[in-house]
mmCIF file of C-alpha atoms and ligand atoms in Angstrom:
data_model
loop_
_atom_site.group_PDB
_atom_site.id
_atom_site.type_symbol
_atom_site.label_atom_id
_atom_site.label_comp_id
_atom_site.label_asym_id
_atom_site.label_seq_id
_atom_site.Cartn_x
_atom_site.Cartn_y
_atom_site.Cartn_z
ATOM 1 C CA MET P 1 92.918 92.624 112.551
ATOM 2 C CA THR P 2 94.225 94.212 109.340
ATOM 3 C CA LEU P 3 94.478 92.729 105.845
ATOM 4 C CA PHE P 4 97.725 91.112 104.791
ATOM 5 C CA ASP P 5 98.913 93.844 102.450
ATOM 6 C CA VAL P 6 99.879 91.916 99.259
ATOM 7 C CA TYR P 7 98.241 94.032 96.549
ATOM 8 C CA PRO P 8 98.787 97.658 95.571
ATOM 9 C CA ILE P 9 95.174 98.620 95.099
ATOM 10 C CA ASN P 10 93.149 101.446 93.540
ATOM 11 C CA ASN P 11 91.095 103.367 96.041
ATOM 12 C CA ILE P 12 87.733 102.399 94.527
ATOM 13 C CA ASN P 13 84.859 100.496 96.134
ATOM 14 C CA ILE P 14 82.767 98.709 93.504
ATOM 15 C CA VAL P 15 79.281 98.056 94.760
ATOM 16 C CA LYS P 16 77.246 97.135 91.627
ATOM 17 C CA ALA P 17 77.940 95.530 88.230
ATOM 18 C CA ARG P 18 75.952 94.786 85.100
ATOM 19 C CA GLY P 19 77.258 93.542 81.748
ATOM 20 C CA SER P 20 80.451 95.420 80.902
ATOM 21 C CA TYR P 21 79.901 98.122 83.531
ATOM 22 C CA VAL P 22 80.638 98.473 87.234
ATOM 23 C CA TRP P 23 79.596 101.277 89.684
ATOM 24 C CA ASP P 24 81.416 102.587 92.778
ATOM 25 C CA ASP P 25 79.955 103.732 96.037
ATOM 26 C CA ASN P 26 79.742 107.283 94.704
ATOM 27 C CA ASP P 27 77.643 105.957 91.798
ATOM 28 C CA ILE P 28 80.405 106.537 89.271
ATOM 29 C CA LYS P 29 80.058 104.170 86.285
ATOM 30 C CA TYR P 30 83.141 102.470 84.867
ATOM 31 C CA LEU P 31 83.583 100.555 81.643
ATOM 32 C CA ASP P 32 85.258 97.309 82.564
ATOM 33 C CA MET P 33 87.836 96.464 79.925
ATOM 34 C CA TYR P 34 89.724 94.330 82.410
ATOM 35 C CA GLY P 35 86.906 91.880 83.317
ATOM 36 C CA GLY P 36 88.204 91.640 86.868
ATOM 37 C CA HIS P 37 91.378 90.065 85.430
ATOM 38 C CA ALA P 38 89.810 88.055 82.544
ATOM 39 C CA VAL P 39 87.241 86.435 84.871
ATOM 40 C CA ILE P 40 84.071 87.985 83.569
ATOM 41 C CA SER P 41 83.086 85.979 80.588
ATOM 42 C CA ILE P 42 79.336 86.357 80.036
ATOM 43 C CA GLY P 43 79.022 89.826 81.705
ATOM 44 C CA HIS P 44 78.710 90.903 85.274
ATOM 45 C CA THR P 45 75.713 89.607 87.128
ATOM 46 C CA HIS P 46 74.149 88.117 83.985
ATOM 47 C CA PRO P 47 70.476 87.452 84.843
ATOM 48 C CA HIS P 48 70.536 83.778 83.753
ATOM 49 C CA TRP P 49 73.668 83.170 85.943
ATOM 50 C CA VAL P 50 72.155 84.894 88.897
ATOM 51 C CA ARG P 51 68.914 82.899 88.586
ATOM 52 C CA ARG P 52 70.674 79.583 88.210
ATOM 53 C CA ILE P 53 72.846 80.235 91.251
ATOM 54 C CA GLU P 54 69.889 81.490 93.288
ATOM 55 C CA GLU P 55 67.791 78.425 92.461
ATOM 56 C CA GLN P 56 70.657 76.062 93.283
ATOM 57 C CA LEU P 57 71.294 77.927 96.543
ATOM 58 C CA ASN P 58 67.726 77.305 97.590
ATOM 59 C CA ASN P 59 68.094 73.575 96.877
ATOM 60 C CA ILE P 60 71.565 72.605 98.017
ATOM 61 C CA ALA P 61 74.887 74.547 97.841
ATOM 62 C CA PHE P 62 77.363 71.854 98.843
ATOM 63 C CA TYR P 63 77.854 68.246 99.592
ATOM 64 C CA SER P 64 81.110 66.304 99.409
ATOM 65 C CA ASN P 65 82.445 64.272 96.497
ATOM 66 C CA SER P 66 81.512 61.068 98.291
ATOM 67 C CA ILE P 67 78.098 61.095 96.659
ATOM 68 C CA LYS P 68 76.680 61.381 93.079
ATOM 69 C CA ILE P 69 76.422 64.964 91.923
ATOM 70 C CA PRO P 70 74.611 64.831 88.591
ATOM 71 C CA LEU P 71 75.301 68.492 87.900
ATOM 72 C CA GLN P 72 79.008 67.467 87.409
ATOM 73 C CA GLN P 73 78.020 65.086 84.644
ATOM 74 C CA GLN P 74 75.773 67.706 83.053
ATOM 75 C CA LEU P 75 78.677 70.122 83.167
ATOM 76 C CA ALA P 76 81.077 67.591 81.668
ATOM 77 C CA GLU P 77 78.686 66.879 78.777
ATOM 78 C CA LYS P 78 77.999 70.541 78.011
ATOM 79 C CA LEU P 79 81.733 71.393 78.213
ATOM 80 C CA GLY P 80 82.528 68.452 75.963
ATOM 81 C CA LYS P 81 80.098 69.613 73.393
ATOM 82 C CA ILE P 82 81.091 73.282 73.353
ATOM 83 C CA SER P 83 84.831 72.663 73.416
ATOM 84 C CA GLY P 84 84.641 69.788 70.885
ATOM 85 C CA LYS P 85 86.436 67.523 73.426
ATOM 86 C CA GLU P 86 83.566 65.139 73.940
ATOM 87 C CA ASN P 87 85.710 62.093 74.748
ATOM 88 C CA TYR P 88 87.739 63.878 77.445
ATOM 89 C CA GLN P 89 87.328 63.427 81.240
ATOM 90 C CA LEU P 90 86.588 66.317 83.587
ATOM 91 C CA PHE P 91 88.140 66.883 86.992
ATOM 92 C CA LEU P 92 86.814 69.905 88.914
ATOM 93 C CA CYS P 93 88.663 72.102 91.358
ATOM 94 C CA ASN P 94 88.536 75.737 92.493
ATOM 95 C CA SER P 95 91.216 77.915 90.838
ATOM 96 C CA GLY P 96 93.697 78.244 88.025
ATOM 97 C CA ALA P 97 96.756 77.374 90.107
ATOM 98 C CA GLU P 98 94.953 74.300 91.452
ATOM 99 C CA ALA P 99 94.052 73.226 87.872
ATOM 100 C CA ASN P 100 97.677 73.495 86.819
ATOM 101 C CA GLU P 101 98.938 71.749 89.980
ATOM 102 C CA ASN P 102 96.601 68.829 89.267
ATOM 103 C CA ALA P 103 97.489 68.737 85.573
ATOM 104 C CA LEU P 104 101.267 68.637 86.275
ATOM 105 C CA LYS P 105 100.784 65.979 89.006
ATOM 106 C CA LEU P 106 98.528 63.859 86.843
ATOM 107 C CA ALA P 107 101.086 63.928 83.988
ATOM 108 C CA SER P 108 103.702 62.728 86.357
ATOM 109 C CA PHE P 109 101.482 59.888 87.685
ATOM 110 C CA HIS P 110 100.726 58.952 84.048
ATOM 111 C CA ASN P 111 104.268 58.560 82.755
ATOM 112 C CA GLY P 112 106.202 58.230 85.997
ATOM 113 C CA ARG P 113 108.590 61.062 85.063
ATOM 114 C CA LYS P 114 109.613 64.288 86.830
ATOM 115 C CA LYS P 115 110.783 66.963 84.437
ATOM 116 C CA ILE P 116 108.465 69.780 83.356
ATOM 117 C CA VAL P 117 109.154 72.029 80.398
ATOM 118 C CA ALA P 118 107.804 75.582 80.804
ATOM 119 C CA PHE P 119 108.607 78.771 78.893
ATOM 120 C CA THR P 120 109.985 82.258 79.439
ATOM 121 C CA LYS P 121 107.417 84.808 80.716
ATOM 122 C CA ALA P 122 105.040 81.938 81.618
ATOM 123 C CA PHE P 123 102.560 82.401 84.472
ATOM 124 C CA HIS P 124 100.854 79.280 85.863
ATOM 125 C CA GLY P 125 99.825 80.263 89.385
ATOM 126 C CA ARG P 126 101.158 80.628 92.925
ATOM 127 C CA THR P 127 100.997 77.143 94.479
ATOM 128 C CA SER P 128 103.958 74.835 94.655
ATOM 129 C CA LEU P 129 104.520 73.306 91.201
ATOM 130 C CA ALA P 130 102.480 76.002 89.435
ATOM 131 C CA VAL P 131 104.646 78.768 90.852
ATOM 132 C CA ALA P 132 107.847 76.797 90.174
ATOM 133 C CA ALA P 133 106.674 76.610 86.514
ATOM 134 C CA THR P 134 106.167 80.427 86.540
ATOM 135 C CA ASP P 135 108.935 82.520 85.147
ATOM 136 C CA ASN P 136 109.071 85.066 87.936
ATOM 137 C CA PRO P 137 111.696 84.411 90.660
ATOM 138 C CA ASN P 138 110.125 87.124 92.888
ATOM 139 C CA ILE P 139 107.098 84.946 93.628
ATOM 140 C CA VAL P 140 108.956 81.646 93.990
ATOM 141 C CA ALA P 141 109.695 81.028 97.720
ATOM 142 C CA PRO P 142 112.811 78.940 98.542
ATOM 143 C CA VAL P 143 110.594 75.979 99.424
ATOM 144 C CA ASN P 144 109.039 76.039 95.939
ATOM 145 C CA GLU P 145 112.419 75.890 94.143
ATOM 146 C CA THR P 146 112.952 72.669 92.243
ATOM 147 C CA ASP P 147 115.256 71.204 89.568
ATOM 148 C CA ASN P 148 112.285 69.540 87.958
ATOM 149 C CA ILE P 149 111.328 72.606 85.957
ATOM 150 C CA VAL P 150 113.236 73.889 82.979
ATOM 151 C CA PHE P 151 112.388 77.159 81.217
ATOM 152 C CA LEU P 152 112.952 77.252 77.508
ATOM 153 C CA PRO P 153 112.546 80.322 75.236
ATOM 154 C CA PHE P 154 108.892 80.852 74.158
ATOM 155 C CA ASN P 155 108.227 80.097 70.485
ATOM 156 C CA ASP P 156 111.763 78.707 69.947
ATOM 157 C CA GLU P 157 111.334 75.401 68.096
ATOM 158 C CA ASN P 158 115.078 74.659 67.925
ATOM 159 C CA ALA P 159 115.601 75.053 71.642
ATOM 160 C CA LEU P 160 112.715 72.766 72.371
ATOM 161 C CA GLU P 161 113.860 70.109 69.933
ATOM 162 C CA GLU P 162 117.425 70.254 71.329
ATOM 163 C CA TYR P 163 116.180 69.870 74.894
ATOM 164 C CA PHE P 164 113.985 66.881 73.926
ATOM 165 C CA ASP P 165 116.871 65.295 72.070
ATOM 166 C CA LYS P 166 119.001 65.336 75.190
ATOM 167 C CA ASN P 167 116.398 64.686 77.932
ATOM 168 C CA ALA P 168 113.429 63.031 76.289
ATOM 169 C CA ASN P 169 113.081 60.099 78.629
ATOM 170 C CA GLU P 170 112.927 62.323 81.700
ATOM 171 C CA ILE P 171 110.293 64.813 80.420
ATOM 172 C CA SER P 172 106.917 64.298 82.063
ATOM 173 C CA SER P 173 105.073 67.303 80.612
ATOM 174 C CA VAL P 174 105.222 70.522 78.607
ATOM 175 C CA ILE P 175 102.965 73.305 79.870
ATOM 176 C CA ILE P 176 102.140 76.323 77.795
ATOM 177 C CA GLU P 177 99.581 79.137 77.590
ATOM 178 C CA GLY P 178 98.205 79.496 74.068
ATOM 179 C CA ILE P 179 98.359 83.226 74.641
ATOM 180 C CA GLN P 180 100.540 84.363 77.557
ATOM 181 C CA GLY P 181 98.492 86.681 79.763
ATOM 182 C CA VAL P 182 100.485 87.932 82.698
ATOM 183 C CA GLY P 183 103.578 87.715 80.486
ATOM 184 C CA GLY P 184 102.138 90.518 78.293
ATOM 185 C CA ILE P 185 99.847 88.916 75.665
ATOM 186 C CA ASN P 186 102.270 86.849 73.672
ATOM 187 C CA VAL P 187 100.702 84.488 71.171
ATOM 188 C CA ALA P 188 102.236 80.987 70.813
ATOM 189 C CA THR P 189 102.820 80.288 67.094
ATOM 190 C CA ALA P 190 100.976 77.476 65.406
ATOM 191 C CA THR P 191 104.258 75.814 64.396
ATOM 192 C CA PHE P 192 105.549 75.981 67.983
ATOM 193 C CA LEU P 193 102.433 74.329 69.398
ATOM 194 C CA GLN P 194 102.593 71.704 66.602
ATOM 195 C CA LYS P 195 106.249 71.013 67.481
ATOM 196 C CA ILE P 196 105.248 70.508 71.163
ATOM 197 C CA ARG P 197 102.537 68.102 70.038
ATOM 198 C CA SER P 198 104.848 66.030 67.807
ATOM 199 C CA LEU P 199 107.640 65.846 70.470
ATOM 200 C CA CYS P 200 105.198 64.859 73.140
ATOM 201 C CA ASP P 201 103.781 62.131 70.919
ATOM 202 C CA LYS P 202 107.204 60.901 70.015
ATOM 203 C CA TYR P 203 108.483 60.751 73.619
ATOM 204 C CA ASN P 204 105.348 59.998 75.570
ATOM 205 C CA ALA P 205 105.291 63.345 77.338
ATOM 206 C CA VAL P 206 102.060 65.073 78.278
ATOM 207 C CA PHE P 207 101.051 68.304 76.516
ATOM 208 C CA ILE P 208 99.304 70.650 79.041
ATOM 209 C CA ALA P 209 97.484 73.611 77.567
ATOM 210 C CA ASP P 210 97.115 76.239 80.295
ATOM 211 C CA SER P 211 93.848 77.818 79.227
ATOM 212 C CA VAL P 212 93.076 79.504 82.566
ATOM 213 C CA GLN P 213 93.209 82.979 81.012
ATOM 214 C CA CYS P 214 93.171 82.391 77.240
ATOM 215 C CA GLY P 215 90.499 79.715 77.330
ATOM 216 C CA TYR P 216 86.759 79.560 77.627
ATOM 217 C CA GLY P 217 86.039 81.458 74.411
ATOM 218 C CA ARG P 218 88.146 84.484 75.218
ATOM 219 C CA SER P 219 90.241 84.137 72.073
ATOM 220 C CA GLY P 220 87.198 83.705 69.858
ATOM 221 C CA LYS P 221 87.685 79.901 69.860
ATOM 222 C CA PHE P 222 86.970 77.776 72.911
ATOM 223 C CA PHE P 223 90.661 77.135 73.508
ATOM 224 C CA SER P 224 93.255 79.513 72.009
ATOM 225 C CA HIS P 225 95.332 76.421 71.164
ATOM 226 C CA ASP P 226 92.598 75.534 68.694
ATOM 227 C CA TYR P 227 93.866 78.219 66.299
ATOM 228 C CA SER P 228 96.919 76.001 65.702
ATOM 229 C CA ASP P 229 94.917 72.834 65.054
ATOM 230 C CA VAL P 230 96.622 70.969 67.849
ATOM 231 C CA THR P 231 94.983 68.899 70.567
ATOM 232 C CA ALA P 232 96.536 68.936 74.011
ATOM 233 C CA ASP P 233 96.381 65.965 76.458
ATOM 234 C CA ILE P 234 95.176 68.168 79.342
ATOM 235 C CA TYR P 235 93.538 71.619 79.250
ATOM 236 C CA THR P 236 93.442 73.631 82.443
ATOM 237 C CA MET P 237 90.661 76.187 83.029
ATOM 238 C CA ALA P 238 89.390 78.604 85.658
ATOM 239 C CA LYS P 239 88.743 82.407 85.388
ATOM 240 C CA GLY P 240 85.903 82.719 82.806
ATOM 241 C CA MET P 241 84.545 79.283 83.744
ATOM 242 C CA GLY P 242 82.438 80.670 86.583
ATOM 243 C CA ASN P 243 82.104 84.327 85.499
ATOM 244 C CA GLY P 244 83.299 85.268 89.052
ATOM 245 C CA PHE P 245 82.080 82.232 90.902
ATOM 246 C CA PRO P 246 85.301 80.391 91.936
ATOM 247 C CA VAL P 247 85.519 77.238 89.872
ATOM 248 C CA GLY P 248 88.359 75.590 87.983
ATOM 249 C CA GLY P 249 88.938 72.312 86.227
ATOM 250 C CA ILE P 250 91.031 70.188 83.915
ATOM 251 C CA ILE P 251 89.925 68.097 81.027
ATOM 252 C CA ILE P 252 91.928 65.010 80.341
ATOM 253 C CA ALA P 253 92.371 63.015 77.129
ATOM 254 C CA PRO P 254 90.943 59.441 77.206
ATOM 255 C CA HIS P 255 94.373 57.685 77.089
ATOM 256 C CA ILE P 256 95.141 59.088 80.580
ATOM 257 C CA LYS P 257 93.416 56.791 83.019
ATOM 258 C CA PRO P 258 92.139 57.647 86.441
ATOM 259 C CA LYS P 259 92.870 55.688 89.646
ATOM 260 C CA HIS P 260 90.856 56.178 92.835
ATOM 261 C CA PHE P 261 92.342 58.857 95.117
ATOM 262 C CA MET P 262 95.110 59.955 92.705
ATOM 263 C CA LEU P 263 93.415 63.410 92.740
ATOM 264 C CA GLY P 264 90.904 64.817 95.128
ATOM 265 C CA THR P 265 89.320 67.984 96.512
ATOM 266 C CA THR P 266 86.767 68.989 99.156
ATOM 267 C CA PHE P 267 85.155 71.927 97.432
ATOM 268 C CA GLY P 268 85.849 71.190 93.731
ATOM 269 C CA GLY P 269 82.669 70.377 91.724
ATOM 270 C CA ASN P 270 80.271 71.455 94.466
ATOM 271 C CA HIS P 271 76.618 71.945 93.488
ATOM 272 C CA LEU P 272 76.749 75.749 93.472
ATOM 273 C CA ALA P 273 79.984 75.889 91.410
ATOM 274 C CA CYS P 274 78.480 73.487 88.849
ATOM 275 C CA ALA P 275 75.322 75.557 88.554
ATOM 276 C CA ALA P 276 77.461 78.728 87.930
ATOM 277 C CA ALA P 277 79.619 76.918 85.391
ATOM 278 C CA LEU P 278 76.633 75.487 83.564
ATOM 279 C CA ALA P 279 75.016 78.934 83.417
ATOM 280 C CA VAL P 280 78.182 80.332 81.849
ATOM 281 C CA LEU P 281 78.200 77.693 79.076
ATOM 282 C CA GLU P 282 74.483 78.103 78.471
ATOM 283 C CA VAL P 283 74.949 81.823 77.929
ATOM 284 C CA ILE P 284 78.135 81.435 75.803
ATOM 285 C CA GLU P 285 76.005 79.154 73.599
ATOM 286 C CA SER P 286 72.751 81.039 73.488
ATOM 287 C CA GLU P 287 74.316 84.452 72.990
ATOM 288 C CA ASN P 288 77.031 83.274 70.573
ATOM 289 C CA LEU P 289 79.713 84.857 72.718
ATOM 290 C CA MET P 290 82.652 83.197 71.050
ATOM 291 C CA SER P 291 81.762 84.684 67.700
ATOM 292 C CA ASN P 292 81.089 88.015 69.459
ATOM 293 C CA ALA P 293 84.531 87.873 71.086
ATOM 294 C CA GLN P 294 86.029 87.186 67.600
ATOM 295 C CA SER P 295 84.231 90.021 65.792
ATOM 296 C CA VAL P 296 84.307 92.736 68.503
ATOM 297 C CA GLY P 297 87.906 91.667 69.275
ATOM 298 C CA GLU P 298 88.907 92.073 65.626
ATOM 299 C CA HIS P 299 87.224 95.459 65.450
ATOM 300 C CA LEU P 300 89.001 96.596 68.658
ATOM 301 C CA MET P 301 92.335 95.349 67.435
ATOM 302 C CA ASN P 302 92.011 97.081 63.990
ATOM 303 C CA GLU P 303 91.087 100.347 65.729
ATOM 304 C CA LEU P 304 94.042 100.056 68.048
ATOM 305 C CA LYS P 305 96.350 99.336 65.144
ATOM 306 C CA ASN P 306 95.261 102.662 63.611
ATOM 307 C CA ILE P 307 96.524 104.609 66.617
ATOM 308 C CA PRO P 308 100.118 105.378 65.609
ATOM 309 C CA GLU P 309 101.338 105.985 69.152
ATOM 310 C CA LEU P 310 100.531 102.401 70.293
ATOM 311 C CA GLN P 311 103.003 99.719 69.444
ATOM 312 C CA ASN P 312 102.799 95.958 68.826
ATOM 313 C CA VAL P 313 99.038 95.623 69.068
ATOM 314 C CA ARG P 314 98.546 91.861 69.450
ATOM 315 C CA GLY P 315 96.302 89.074 70.726
ATOM 316 C CA ARG P 316 93.168 87.225 69.634
ATOM 317 C CA GLY P 317 89.523 87.793 70.265
ATOM 318 C CA LEU P 318 89.007 89.800 73.437
ATOM 319 C CA MET P 319 92.520 89.118 74.774
ATOM 320 C CA ILE P 320 94.481 92.065 73.491
ATOM 321 C CA GLY P 321 97.707 93.785 74.412
ATOM 322 C CA PHE P 322 99.751 96.766 73.206
ATOM 323 C CA ASP P 323 102.900 98.556 74.222
ATOM 324 C CA VAL P 324 102.681 102.103 75.515
ATOM 325 C CA PRO P 325 105.685 104.351 74.902
ATOM 326 C CA GLU P 326 107.420 105.859 77.894
ATOM 327 C CA GLU P 327 106.119 109.472 77.272
ATOM 328 C CA LEU P 328 102.536 108.153 77.453
ATOM 329 C CA LYS P 329 103.094 106.058 80.570
ATOM 330 C CA ASP P 330 100.148 107.778 82.363
ATOM 331 C CA LEU P 331 97.685 106.432 79.844
ATOM 332 C CA LYS P 332 96.423 103.507 81.941
ATOM 333 C CA LYS P 333 96.088 105.588 85.091
ATOM 334 C CA ASN P 334 94.254 108.397 83.251
ATOM 335 C CA LEU P 335 91.908 105.986 81.500
ATOM 336 C CA LEU P 336 90.799 104.875 84.955
ATOM 337 C CA TRP P 337 90.656 108.162 86.867
ATOM 338 C CA LYS P 338 89.603 110.529 84.065
ATOM 339 C CA HIS P 339 87.620 108.316 81.656
ATOM 340 C CA HIS P 340 86.461 105.688 84.193
ATOM 341 C CA ILE P 341 87.694 102.732 82.215
ATOM 342 C CA PHE P 342 89.408 99.767 83.838
ATOM 343 C CA THR P 343 92.185 98.116 81.842
ATOM 344 C CA GLY P 344 94.774 95.492 82.760
ATOM 345 C CA GLU P 345 98.574 95.807 82.569
ATOM 346 C CA ALA P 346 101.734 93.758 82.167
ATOM 347 C CA LYS P 347 105.174 94.915 83.223
ATOM 348 C CA PRO P 348 106.843 97.030 82.035
ATOM 349 C CA ASN P 349 104.672 98.917 79.638
ATOM 350 C CA VAL P 350 101.822 96.776 78.300
ATOM 351 C CA ILE P 351 98.104 97.591 78.549
ATOM 352 C CA ARG P 352 95.942 94.461 78.452
ATOM 353 C CA LEU P 353 92.274 94.415 77.432
ATOM 354 C CA LEU P 354 90.283 91.477 78.849
ATOM 355 C CA PRO P 355 86.638 92.468 78.829
ATOM 356 C CA SER P 356 83.513 90.409 79.010
ATOM 357 C CA LEU P 357 82.977 88.267 75.904
ATOM 358 C CA ALA P 358 79.641 90.067 75.600
ATOM 359 C CA LEU P 359 81.352 93.437 75.004
ATOM 360 C CA THR P 360 79.448 95.368 72.269
ATOM 361 C CA LYS P 361 81.012 97.272 69.389
ATOM 362 C CA GLU P 362 79.700 100.541 70.915
ATOM 363 C CA GLU P 363 81.444 99.774 74.216
ATOM 364 C CA ALA P 364 84.661 98.939 72.357
ATOM 365 C CA ASP P 365 84.369 102.231 70.517
ATOM 366 C CA LYS P 366 83.939 104.100 73.788
ATOM 367 C CA CYS P 367 87.247 102.641 74.919
ATOM 368 C CA ILE P 368 88.936 103.588 71.620
ATOM 369 C CA ASP P 369 87.648 107.151 71.828
ATOM 370 C CA ALA P 370 88.923 107.533 75.365
ATOM 371 C CA ILE P 371 92.348 106.157 74.384
ATOM 372 C CA LYS P 372 92.605 108.573 71.403
ATOM 373 C CA LYS P 373 91.504 111.591 73.529
ATOM 374 C CA GLU P 374 93.857 110.763 76.331
ATOM 375 C CA ILE P 375 96.830 110.257 74.013
ATOM 376 C CA SER P 376 96.121 113.661 72.457
ATOM 377 C CA VAL P 377 95.934 115.279 75.991
ATOM 378 C CA LEU P 378 99.118 113.649 77.098
ATOM 379 C CA LYS P 379 100.932 114.662 73.899
ATOM 380 C CA ASN P 380 99.777 118.258 74.253
ATOM 381 C CA SER P 381 100.965 118.535 77.754
ATOM 382 C CA LEU P 382 104.209 116.947 76.696
ATOM 383 C CA ASN P 383 104.587 119.526 73.931
ATOM 384 C CA ILE P 384 103.795 122.441 76.297
ATOM 385 C CA ALA P 385 106.389 121.090 78.797
ATOM 386 C CA LYS P 386 108.984 120.770 75.964
ATOM 387 C CA ALA P 387 108.235 124.306 74.640
ATOM 388 C CA ASN P 388 108.580 125.724 78.159
ATOM 389 C CA GLU P 389 111.842 123.884 78.627
ATOM 390 C CA HIS P 390 113.045 125.181 75.288
ATOM 391 C CA ASN P 391 111.999 128.800 76.129
ATOM 392 C CA SER P 392 113.687 128.744 79.492
ATOM 393 C CA SER P 393 116.858 127.379 78.011
ATOM 394 C CA LEU P 394 116.774 130.141 75.398
ATOM 395 C CA LYS P 395 116.297 132.710 78.127
ATOM 396 C CA ASN P 396 119.348 131.492 79.991
ATOM 397 C CA ALA P 397 121.421 131.204 76.807
ATOM 398 C CA PRO P 398 124.014 133.866 75.792
ATOM 399 C CA LEU P 399 122.588 136.626 73.544
ATOM 400 C CA GLY P 400 124.071 135.193 70.311
ATOM 401 C CA VAL P 401 122.310 131.883 70.799
ATOM 402 C CA ARG P 402 119.018 133.597 71.480
ATOM 403 C CA GLY P 403 119.321 135.151 67.972
ATOM 404 C CA LEU P 404 118.792 138.656 69.301
HETATM 405 C C1 PLP U 501 97.535 81.506 82.509
HETATM 406 C C2 PLP U 501 97.262 81.471 84.001
HETATM 407 N N1 PLP U 501 97.387 80.303 84.665
HETATM 408 C C3 PLP U 501 97.122 80.190 85.949
HETATM 409 C C4 PLP U 501 96.649 81.288 86.691
HETATM 410 C C5 PLP U 501 96.386 81.111 88.147
HETATM 411 O O1 PLP U 501 95.035 81.204 88.382
HETATM 412 P P1 PLP U 501 94.450 81.455 89.854
HETATM 413 O O2 PLP U 501 94.763 82.835 90.209
HETATM 414 O O3 PLP U 501 92.961 81.231 89.691
HETATM 415 O O4 PLP U 501 95.073 80.476 90.776
HETATM 416 C C6 PLP U 501 96.552 82.500 86.053
HETATM 417 C C7 PLP U 501 96.106 83.701 86.777
HETATM 418 O O5 PLP U 501 96.231 84.791 86.413
HETATM 419 C C8 PLP U 501 96.816 82.587 84.674
HETATM 420 O O6 PLP U 501 96.733 83.745 83.984
#
């Protein structure tokens, strides 16, 4: 059997990982500024996380949701405390798409409506409703197409207001990433998020904050939406929640009431996943990782802004993006192969930095130094190529032009 070939991959076999570093099978060490796609929150193979999972594994890894699982309640309490959403309700699942799928479905159960407002460049996952609410027709199969989703321009308050004015009684929910990840690190403005809040309140629609990538402390606050002082009705989470152990979840405001069997899952909330998720929250708290993300992120962003060749440096905390001009398009590739630094990307020309929230200032500086060095090498070779081109065009030019 072969693998179903859906990913263009780098020919690297990672066999070991610690903190912000990973090693390949030739023992080459890489700085991980990509965090395995924003998944590594507390650092690779954090000892507390490993210990907690190991201990749980030796007791019980899984039993179905037909019994009491006290670890779920412990997780709910810890999550409530750290996120400041103590009166919310937790539903556990296994991935980001599943979290969004459940959130959209729950919103529709809640208000009995069908229309979902999503935004340009949004990414919400690859399952049926989640992918339909994702602004990328290439990954929406014909069977996922639905008239229930409308895409409005991101950060455009007038367009949103106008749509609500005309369709208010049909709108079930509005789903938005506080900082778009796959879309290229685009930060939702405070006034836009506040407008969503007030329209949802006015028309009884559900505000869903997709925090799968931008949540769990990555922005420097637990939810990136917190920067705008708004409270969503449902927050969706995954990625950093398990630091690599597959776990996702949604937290739900108290006015949205559960009914038996309206949602369900076989694996969601299993003992092992809860142990991993608890370990993550314990480390975020004991190592002050949100404030680390804020300060190291700010340092990284300031340093990047001082590199004149990089454009539109943006983001919050350790969720940072910048545009790379066409003549430096090999920057990402060379950072990986020459400097052994993993970074993320977004089409067409964005580099995304999504490292562990425990990234140190020294590690951030290592990345900055490599970026500066590589830009200078790329510019030099560009200048040499330009000079060669100029010389050869002079050689071929008539004598008068050559100035002889
Ligand atoms: C904002 C956002 N939502 C949802 C998802 C889907 O998560 P998963 O791949 O775990 O299904 C992603 C994944 O990149 C994401 O960035």
